[in-house]
Coordinates of C-alpha atoms in Angstrom, one line a residue:
M9 CA 28.4 18.1 -25.2
N10 CA 29.3 14.7 -26.5
A11 CA 30.4 12.1 -24.0
S12 CA 34.2 11.3 -24.1
P13 CA 35.3 7.9 -25.3
R14 CA 36.6 7.2 -21.7
A15 CA 33.2 8.1 -20.2
L16 CA 31.4 5.7 -22.6
T17 CA 33.9 2.9 -21.8
R18 CA 33.2 3.3 -18.1
V19 CA 29.4 3.1 -18.6
F20 CA 29.9 0.1 -20.8
I21 CA 32.0 -1.6 -18.2
A22 CA 29.5 -0.8 -15.5
F23 CA 26.7 -2.4 -17.7
L24 CA 28.9 -5.5 -18.1
L25 CA 29.4 -5.7 -14.4
V26 CA 25.8 -5.6 -13.6
V27 CA 25.1 -8.4 -16.3
C28 CA 27.9 -10.6 -15.0
L29 CA 27.1 -10.3 -11.4
W30 CA 23.3 -10.9 -11.9
L31 CA 23.1 -13.8 -14.4
P32 CA 25.0 -16.2 -12.4
Q33 CA 22.7 -15.5 -9.4
V34 CA 19.6 -16.3 -11.2
R35 CA 21.1 -19.7 -12.3
D36 CA 22.6 -20.6 -9.0
I37 CA 20.8 -18.9 -6.0
A38 CA 20.8 -22.0 -3.8
S39 CA 23.9 -24.0 -5.1
Y40 CA 21.9 -25.7 -7.9
N41 CA 20.7 -24.8 -11.4
H42 CA 17.9 -22.4 -11.2
S43 CA 16.1 -20.2 -13.8
I44 CA 13.5 -17.6 -12.9
D45 CA 11.0 -16.1 -15.3
L46 CA 10.3 -12.6 -13.8
D47 CA 7.8 -11.7 -16.6
G48 CA 4.5 -10.4 -15.4
L49 CA 5.4 -10.1 -11.7
N50 CA 4.3 -6.5 -11.7
N51 CA 0.8 -7.7 -12.4
V52 CA 0.7 -9.8 -9.3
T53 CA -1.7 -8.5 -6.6
S54 CA -4.0 -10.2 -4.2
H55 CA -7.0 -8.6 -5.4
G56 CA -6.8 -9.3 -9.2
N57 CA -5.9 -5.7 -10.2
K58 CA -4.7 -6.5 -13.8
H59 CA -4.4 -2.7 -14.5
Y60 CA -1.6 -2.0 -11.8
A61 CA 1.1 -2.0 -14.4
S62 CA -0.7 0.1 -17.1
R63 CA -2.1 2.6 -14.6
N64 CA 1.5 3.2 -13.4
A65 CA 2.8 3.6 -16.8
N66 CA 0.2 6.2 -17.9
Q67 CA 0.2 8.5 -14.9
T68 CA 0.5 12.2 -15.6
S69 CA 2.2 14.8 -13.5
T70 CA 0.5 15.8 -10.3
T71 CA 1.1 19.5 -11.1
T72 CA -0.4 19.5 -14.4
I73 CA -3.7 21.3 -14.4
V74 CA -6.1 20.0 -17.1
P75 CA -10.0 19.8 -17.4
F76 CA -11.1 16.7 -15.7
R77 CA -12.8 14.0 -17.7
L78 CA -13.9 10.6 -16.5
L79 CA -13.4 8.0 -19.1
S80 CA -15.2 4.8 -19.3
T81 CA -11.8 2.9 -19.4
D82 CA -10.7 4.6 -16.1
S83 CA -9.7 1.8 -13.6
L84 CA -11.8 3.0 -10.8
Y85 CA -15.1 3.2 -12.9
H86 CA -15.0 0.6 -15.8
H87 CA -15.4 -2.5 -13.5
Y88 CA -15.9 -3.0 -9.8
N89 CA -12.7 -3.5 -7.5
M90 CA -13.2 -3.8 -3.8
S91 CA -10.1 -1.6 -3.1
T92 CA -10.3 1.0 -5.8
T93 CA -13.9 1.6 -6.8
P94 CA -15.2 4.6 -4.7
I95 CA -18.2 4.1 -2.5
V96 CA -21.1 6.3 -3.2
L97 CA -23.4 7.7 -0.5
E98 CA -26.0 9.5 -2.5
S99 CA -27.9 10.7 0.6
H100 CA -24.9 12.8 1.7
K101 CA -23.2 13.5 -1.6
L102 CA -20.1 11.6 -0.7
L103 CA -17.4 9.7 -2.7
L104 CA -15.3 7.5 -0.3
F105 CA -12.1 6.5 -1.7
T106 CA -11.0 3.6 0.8
V107 CA -7.3 2.6 1.3
E108 CA -6.2 -0.9 2.9
K109 CA -4.5 -0.7 6.2
V110 CA -5.9 2.9 6.8
G111 CA -9.1 2.0 8.8
S112 CA -11.0 0.6 5.8
T113 CA -12.9 -1.7 7.6
V114 CA -14.6 0.8 9.9
L115 CA -15.1 3.3 7.1
R116 CA -17.1 0.7 5.1
Q117 CA -19.0 0.0 8.4
L118 CA -19.8 3.7 8.6
M119 CA -21.1 3.7 5.1
R120 CA -23.4 0.6 5.9
R121 CA -24.8 2.5 9.0
M122 CA -25.5 5.7 7.1
M123 CA -27.3 3.5 4.6
G124 CA -29.6 2.2 7.3
Y125 CA -28.3 -1.2 8.1
A126 CA -28.9 -2.3 11.7
D127 CA -25.9 -4.8 11.6
Y128 CA -23.6 -2.1 10.3
D129 CA -20.7 -3.2 12.5
F130 CA -20.9 -6.9 11.4
H131 CA -17.6 -8.2 10.1
G132 CA -17.5 -11.6 8.3
G133 CA -18.6 -13.5 5.3
G134 CA -17.4 -10.7 3.0
I135 CA -19.1 -8.0 5.0
P136 CA -18.3 -5.0 5.0
H137 CA -15.8 -5.3 2.3
V138 CA -17.3 -7.2 -0.5
F139 CA -20.0 -6.0 -3.1
P140 CA -22.8 -6.7 -3.4
K141 CA -23.0 -8.5 0.0
N142 CA -22.1 -5.4 1.8
G143 CA -25.1 -3.6 0.4
L144 CA -23.1 -0.5 -0.5
R145 CA -23.2 1.4 -3.9
Y146 CA -20.3 2.1 -6.0
L147 CA -19.3 4.5 -8.8
H148 CA -19.4 1.8 -11.5
Q149 CA -23.0 1.4 -10.9
Y150 CA -23.8 5.0 -12.2
T151 CA -23.8 6.2 -15.8
L152 CA -20.7 8.0 -17.1
E153 CA -22.5 11.3 -16.9
E154 CA -23.6 10.8 -13.2
A155 CA -20.2 9.5 -12.2
Q156 CA -18.6 12.6 -14.0
H157 CA -20.7 14.9 -12.0
M158 CA -19.9 13.4 -8.7
M159 CA -16.2 13.7 -9.6
V160 CA -16.3 17.4 -10.4
S161 CA -19.3 18.9 -8.5
D162 CA -18.5 21.4 -5.4
E163 CA -21.6 19.8 -3.9
W164 CA -20.0 16.6 -3.5
V165 CA -17.3 15.5 -1.0
R166 CA -14.6 13.2 -2.3
A167 CA -12.7 11.8 0.8
M168 CA -9.8 9.6 1.5
F169 CA -7.9 8.8 4.8
V170 CA -4.3 8.2 4.6
R171 CA -1.6 6.9 7.1
D172 CA 2.1 7.4 7.7
P173 CA 3.7 5.1 5.2
K174 CA 6.1 3.7 7.5
E175 CA 3.4 2.3 9.8
R176 CA 1.3 1.2 6.8
A177 CA 4.3 -0.7 5.4
L178 CA 4.7 -2.5 8.8
S179 CA 1.2 -3.1 9.2
G180 CA 0.8 -4.9 5.8
F181 CA 4.0 -6.9 6.7
L182 CA 2.7 -8.0 10.2
M183 CA -0.7 -8.9 8.7
W184 CA 0.6 -11.2 5.9
R185 CA 4.1 -12.2 6.8
P186 CA 4.8 -16.0 6.5
P187 CA 6.1 -17.9 9.4
P188 CA 9.9 -18.7 9.4
V189 CA 10.9 -22.0 7.7
E190 CA 12.1 -24.6 10.0
E191 CA 15.9 -25.2 10.0
A192 CA 16.0 -28.6 8.5
R193 CA 13.6 -27.8 5.8
L194 CA 15.6 -24.7 5.0
R195 CA 18.8 -26.8 4.8
S196 CA 17.0 -29.2 2.3
A197 CA 15.7 -26.4 0.2
A198 CA 19.3 -24.9 -0.1
R199 CA 20.5 -28.4 -1.4
G200 CA 17.6 -28.6 -3.9
E201 CA 15.9 -31.6 -2.2
L202 CA 12.4 -30.4 -1.7
T203 CA 9.5 -31.5 -4.0
D204 CA 6.7 -29.4 -2.1
A205 CA 6.9 -25.8 -1.3
G206 CA 4.0 -26.0 1.2
A207 CA 3.0 -22.5 0.6
G208 CA 0.5 -20.6 -1.6
K209 CA -2.7 -21.9 0.1
K210 CA -5.5 -19.5 0.9
G211 CA -5.0 -17.2 3.7
K212 CA -1.8 -16.5 5.5
P213 CA 0.8 -16.4 4.0
G214 CA -1.1 -16.0 0.8
M215 CA -0.1 -12.6 -0.3
L216 CA 3.6 -12.9 -0.1
A217 CA 3.6 -16.6 -1.0
Q218 CA 2.1 -15.8 -4.3
C219 CA 4.9 -13.5 -5.2
C220 CA 7.6 -15.9 -4.2
K221 CA 5.7 -18.6 -6.2
T222 CA 5.7 -16.3 -9.2
I223 CA 9.2 -15.4 -9.1
A224 CA 10.4 -19.0 -8.4
N225 CA 8.7 -20.2 -11.6
N226 CA 7.9 -23.7 -10.2
D227 CA 11.2 -24.2 -8.5
V228 CA 9.8 -25.2 -4.9
N229 CA 13.3 -25.1 -3.3
F230 CA 13.6 -21.5 -4.3
E231 CA 10.2 -20.7 -3.2
V232 CA 10.8 -22.0 0.1
L233 CA 14.0 -19.9 0.5
C234 CA 12.1 -17.0 -0.6
L235 CA 9.4 -17.5 1.9
H236 CA 11.9 -17.7 4.6
H237 CA 13.6 -14.6 3.6
V238 CA 10.3 -12.5 3.5
S239 CA 9.4 -13.6 6.9
T240 CA 11.7 -10.8 8.2
F241 CA 10.8 -7.1 7.7
D242 CA 14.0 -6.4 5.8
G243 CA 13.5 -9.3 3.5
F244 CA 9.8 -8.2 3.1
L245 CA 11.2 -4.7 1.8
D246 CA 13.7 -6.5 -0.5
M247 CA 10.6 -8.0 -2.1
V248 CA 8.3 -5.0 -2.4
E249 CA 11.0 -2.5 -3.3
D250 CA 10.8 -1.4 -6.9
P251 CA 14.2 -2.1 -8.7
K252 CA 13.6 1.4 -10.5
T253 CA 14.5 3.2 -7.2
V254 CA 17.6 1.1 -6.6
N255 CA 21.0 2.1 -7.8
L256 CA 21.8 -1.3 -9.6
T257 CA 25.4 -0.3 -10.4
A258 CA 26.1 0.3 -6.7
L259 CA 24.2 -2.8 -5.8
A260 CA 26.5 -4.9 -8.2
E261 CA 29.5 -3.3 -6.7
D262 CA 28.4 -4.0 -3.2
Y263 CA 28.0 -7.6 -4.2
R264 CA 31.4 -7.7 -5.8
L265 CA 33.1 -6.5 -2.6
L266 CA 31.6 -9.2 -0.5
S267 CA 33.8 -12.2 0.7
G268 CA 33.6 -15.4 -0.8
R269 CA 31.9 -16.8 2.2
E270 CA 29.3 -14.0 2.2
K271 CA 28.5 -14.8 -1.4
K272 CA 27.7 -18.4 -0.6
D273 CA 25.3 -17.2 2.1
T274 CA 21.7 -17.9 0.9
A275 CA 20.2 -14.9 2.6
V276 CA 22.7 -12.6 1.0
R277 CA 22.1 -14.1 -2.6
L278 CA 18.4 -13.8 -2.1
K279 CA 18.6 -10.2 -0.9
F280 CA 20.6 -9.2 -4.0
L281 CA 18.4 -11.1 -6.5
L282 CA 15.0 -9.8 -5.0
R283 CA 16.2 -6.1 -4.9
N284 CA 17.0 -6.6 -8.8
S285 CA 13.6 -8.3 -9.5
P286 CA 10.2 -6.6 -10.2
S287 CA 8.4 -5.7 -6.9
C288 CA 5.5 -7.6 -5.4
P289 CA 2.6 -5.0 -5.5
D290 CA -0.4 -5.6 -3.2
K291 CA -3.1 -3.2 -1.9
H292 CA -2.0 -3.8 1.8
W293 CA 1.5 -2.2 1.4
S294 CA 2.1 -0.8 -2.2
P295 CA 2.4 3.1 -2.4
I296 CA -1.0 4.6 -2.8
T297 CA -0.1 6.7 -5.5
Q298 CA 1.2 3.8 -7.6
W299 CA -2.0 1.5 -7.3
R300 CA -4.8 3.4 -6.1
M301 CA -6.0 5.2 -9.2
E302 CA -4.6 7.3 -12.1
R303 CA -3.0 10.5 -11.0
K304 CA -5.7 12.7 -12.6
F305 CA -8.0 11.7 -9.6
Y306 CA -6.0 13.0 -6.8
P307 CA -6.5 16.6 -7.4
R308 CA -10.3 15.9 -7.4
L309 CA -9.9 14.9 -3.7
N310 CA -11.3 17.6 -1.5
F311 CA -11.1 15.8 1.9
I312 CA -8.1 14.2 3.4
G313 CA -8.2 12.5 6.8
H314 CA -5.2 10.9 8.6
L315 CA -5.5 7.6 10.6
E316 CA -3.4 9.2 13.3
T317 CA -5.9 12.0 13.9
A318 CA -9.0 9.9 12.7
Q319 CA -10.9 10.4 15.9
W320 CA -11.0 14.2 15.0
D321 CA -11.1 13.9 11.2
I322 CA -14.0 11.6 11.0
R323 CA -16.0 14.2 12.9
R324 CA -14.7 16.9 10.6
L325 CA -15.9 14.7 7.6
L326 CA -19.3 14.0 9.0
D327 CA -19.8 17.6 10.0
K328 CA -19.0 18.5 6.3
L329 CA -21.8 16.2 5.1
H330 CA -24.6 17.2 7.5
P331 CA -25.0 19.1 10.8
R332 CA -26.3 16.1 12.6
A333 CA -24.2 13.4 10.8
W334 CA -21.7 13.3 13.7
E335 CA -24.2 12.9 16.4
D336 CA -26.3 10.4 14.3
Y337 CA -23.4 8.2 13.2
G338 CA -20.1 8.9 14.9
L339 CA -20.5 10.0 18.3
S340 CA -21.6 6.6 19.7
G341 CA -22.4 3.2 18.7
W342 CA -18.9 2.1 18.0
G343 CA -16.5 -0.5 19.8
S344 CA -17.2 -4.1 20.9
N345 CA -20.1 -2.8 23.0
R346 CA -21.4 0.1 20.8
N347 CA -20.6 2.7 23.4
E348 CA -17.7 4.3 21.9
S349 CA -17.2 7.2 19.4
M350 CA -15.5 6.2 16.0
F351 CA -11.8 5.8 16.1
T352 CA -11.4 6.3 19.9
S353 CA -9.8 2.9 20.7
A354 CA -8.0 0.1 19.0
S355 CA -11.2 -2.0 19.1
T356 CA -12.9 0.5 16.9
V357 CA -10.2 0.4 14.3
L358 CA -9.7 -3.5 14.6
H359 CA -6.1 -4.5 13.5
A360 CA -5.2 -1.2 12.0
K361 CA -3.6 0.9 14.8
G362 CA -1.9 -1.7 16.7
T363 CA 1.3 -1.5 14.5
E364 CA 2.7 1.6 16.5
N365 CA 3.4 -0.6 19.4
Y366 CA 5.9 -2.6 17.3
L367 CA 7.7 0.1 15.4
N368 CA 10.9 0.0 17.4
D369 CA 11.2 -3.8 17.2
F370 CA 11.4 -3.6 13.2
Y371 CA 12.9 -0.2 12.4
N372 CA 16.5 1.3 12.5
E373 CA 17.9 4.1 10.6
E374 CA 18.9 2.1 7.5
I375 CA 15.4 0.5 7.2
E376 CA 13.7 3.9 7.9
R377 CA 15.6 5.3 4.8
R378 CA 14.6 2.4 2.6
V379 CA 10.9 2.9 3.6
E380 CA 11.1 6.5 2.7
K381 CA 12.5 5.7 -0.8
I382 CA 10.0 3.0 -1.4
Y383 CA 7.1 5.5 -0.5
A384 CA 8.7 8.5 -2.3
D385 CA 5.7 8.8 -4.6
D386 CA 3.2 9.1 -1.8
Y387 CA 5.5 11.7 0.1
E388 CA 5.7 13.8 -3.3
N389 CA 2.1 13.5 -3.9
E390 CA 0.9 17.0 -2.6
F391 CA -2.8 15.8 -2.6
L392 CA -2.1 13.2 0.0
E393 CA -0.8 15.8 2.6
L394 CA 1.9 13.2 3.9
D395 CA 5.0 14.5 5.6
V396 CA 8.5 12.6 6.1
V397 CA 8.5 12.1 9.9
K398 CA 10.8 10.2 12.1
V399 CA 9.4 6.6 12.9
G400 CA 7.1 6.5 15.9
E401 CA 6.4 10.2 15.8
A402 CA 3.7 10.4 13.3
S403 CA 0.9 10.4 15.8
R404 CA 2.3 13.3 17.5
H405 CA 3.2 15.1 14.3
Y406 CA -0.3 14.8 12.6
K407 CA -2.1 15.7 15.9
E408 CA 0.1 18.9 16.4
R409 CA -0.6 19.7 12.7
F410 CA -4.4 19.3 13.3
V411 CA -4.4 21.5 16.4
E412 CA -2.4 24.2 14.6
K413 CA -5.2 24.2 11.8
Y414 CA -7.7 24.4 14.6
L415 CA -6.1 27.3 16.4
Q416 CA -5.8 29.1 12.9
G417 CA -9.6 28.7 12.5
K418 CA -9.3 26.5 9.6
D419 CA -12.8 25.6 8.2
G420 CA -14.1 22.4 9.8
Y421 CA -11.3 21.9 12.3
S422 CA -12.7 21.4 15.8
L423 CA -11.5 19.5 19.0

């Protein structure tokens, strides 16, 4: 059925409304002339992953079943990347797909231990994360034929640990949030008086600062305003939310309905602008499905563990690799005194699990719904085995699910 002239007119008016509302903001976000170049922000990531945008664009449906073939151009094979290239443990026929903010540090330490390093739990100077300092083996070091065999053989375990997206998002924010900008400096930035952003240096707040720096396009005053905005969890979500998930027409209408006083508020203007700008991708908070690897790899995973049940799942994984693997590598030798089992205390997982103590300080119902929308791809990726659960209830939910599988006699589930 052809659209009526009246319907087409409404669409055209809505389009004009969006354009008319957003263009002035780009020029006048802080009461001074301002121009922002948004090109290329989708390629901004702390670990130099230039293939983020191309991978995301070329993904195939998770439900399409096709013969698997590893290509030399595939992102996790054609060159080493600390966060995406799988770790290879030949002795136990294991491919480990680590994910940042999901116990990746201790999992890499486990790989070092299983390879025989006496200082397996050392953390510093690039160890255990950076190749070749960490002494680990990676998929890109093997021939294409060898790597293909590892990806398809039933003899090989292809494992990944995942985490409740609401906790992972907050964990990434708490790790990399910049400090709030002092009031006097904030007022100067709003007036366009600053000549030095004072951000973007190595370390904190480097991750988010780089995104603010890119979107500001050499405007240090906007950069400072942006940094202050993303120092809150709500502002952080404005920065990392993909505008493709936002109803821009409704967002423009919301802005139109604001009072004149509200429209002059810098935080309000920043919020509307950032939600309409390309997202700020990074390995510490981006949805796994969007950055980790091409979608064709997810059906090849044959082991999924959860950080919420890591103390049980790590034994399930090691038992799958060898009858003595848990006793040799997981039962003891962990924690600050090497007298704990893996994942049995916060010290074993370093900073990863402490986030659960802060959930109620940062989440409300509106923010919870936003995060569910941002991480929709992960929830819908059937191979990640993630459920939408109320904030703060992930630990209970996944433990109950594990116990249910144990009681059903599922292979490998033991307590």
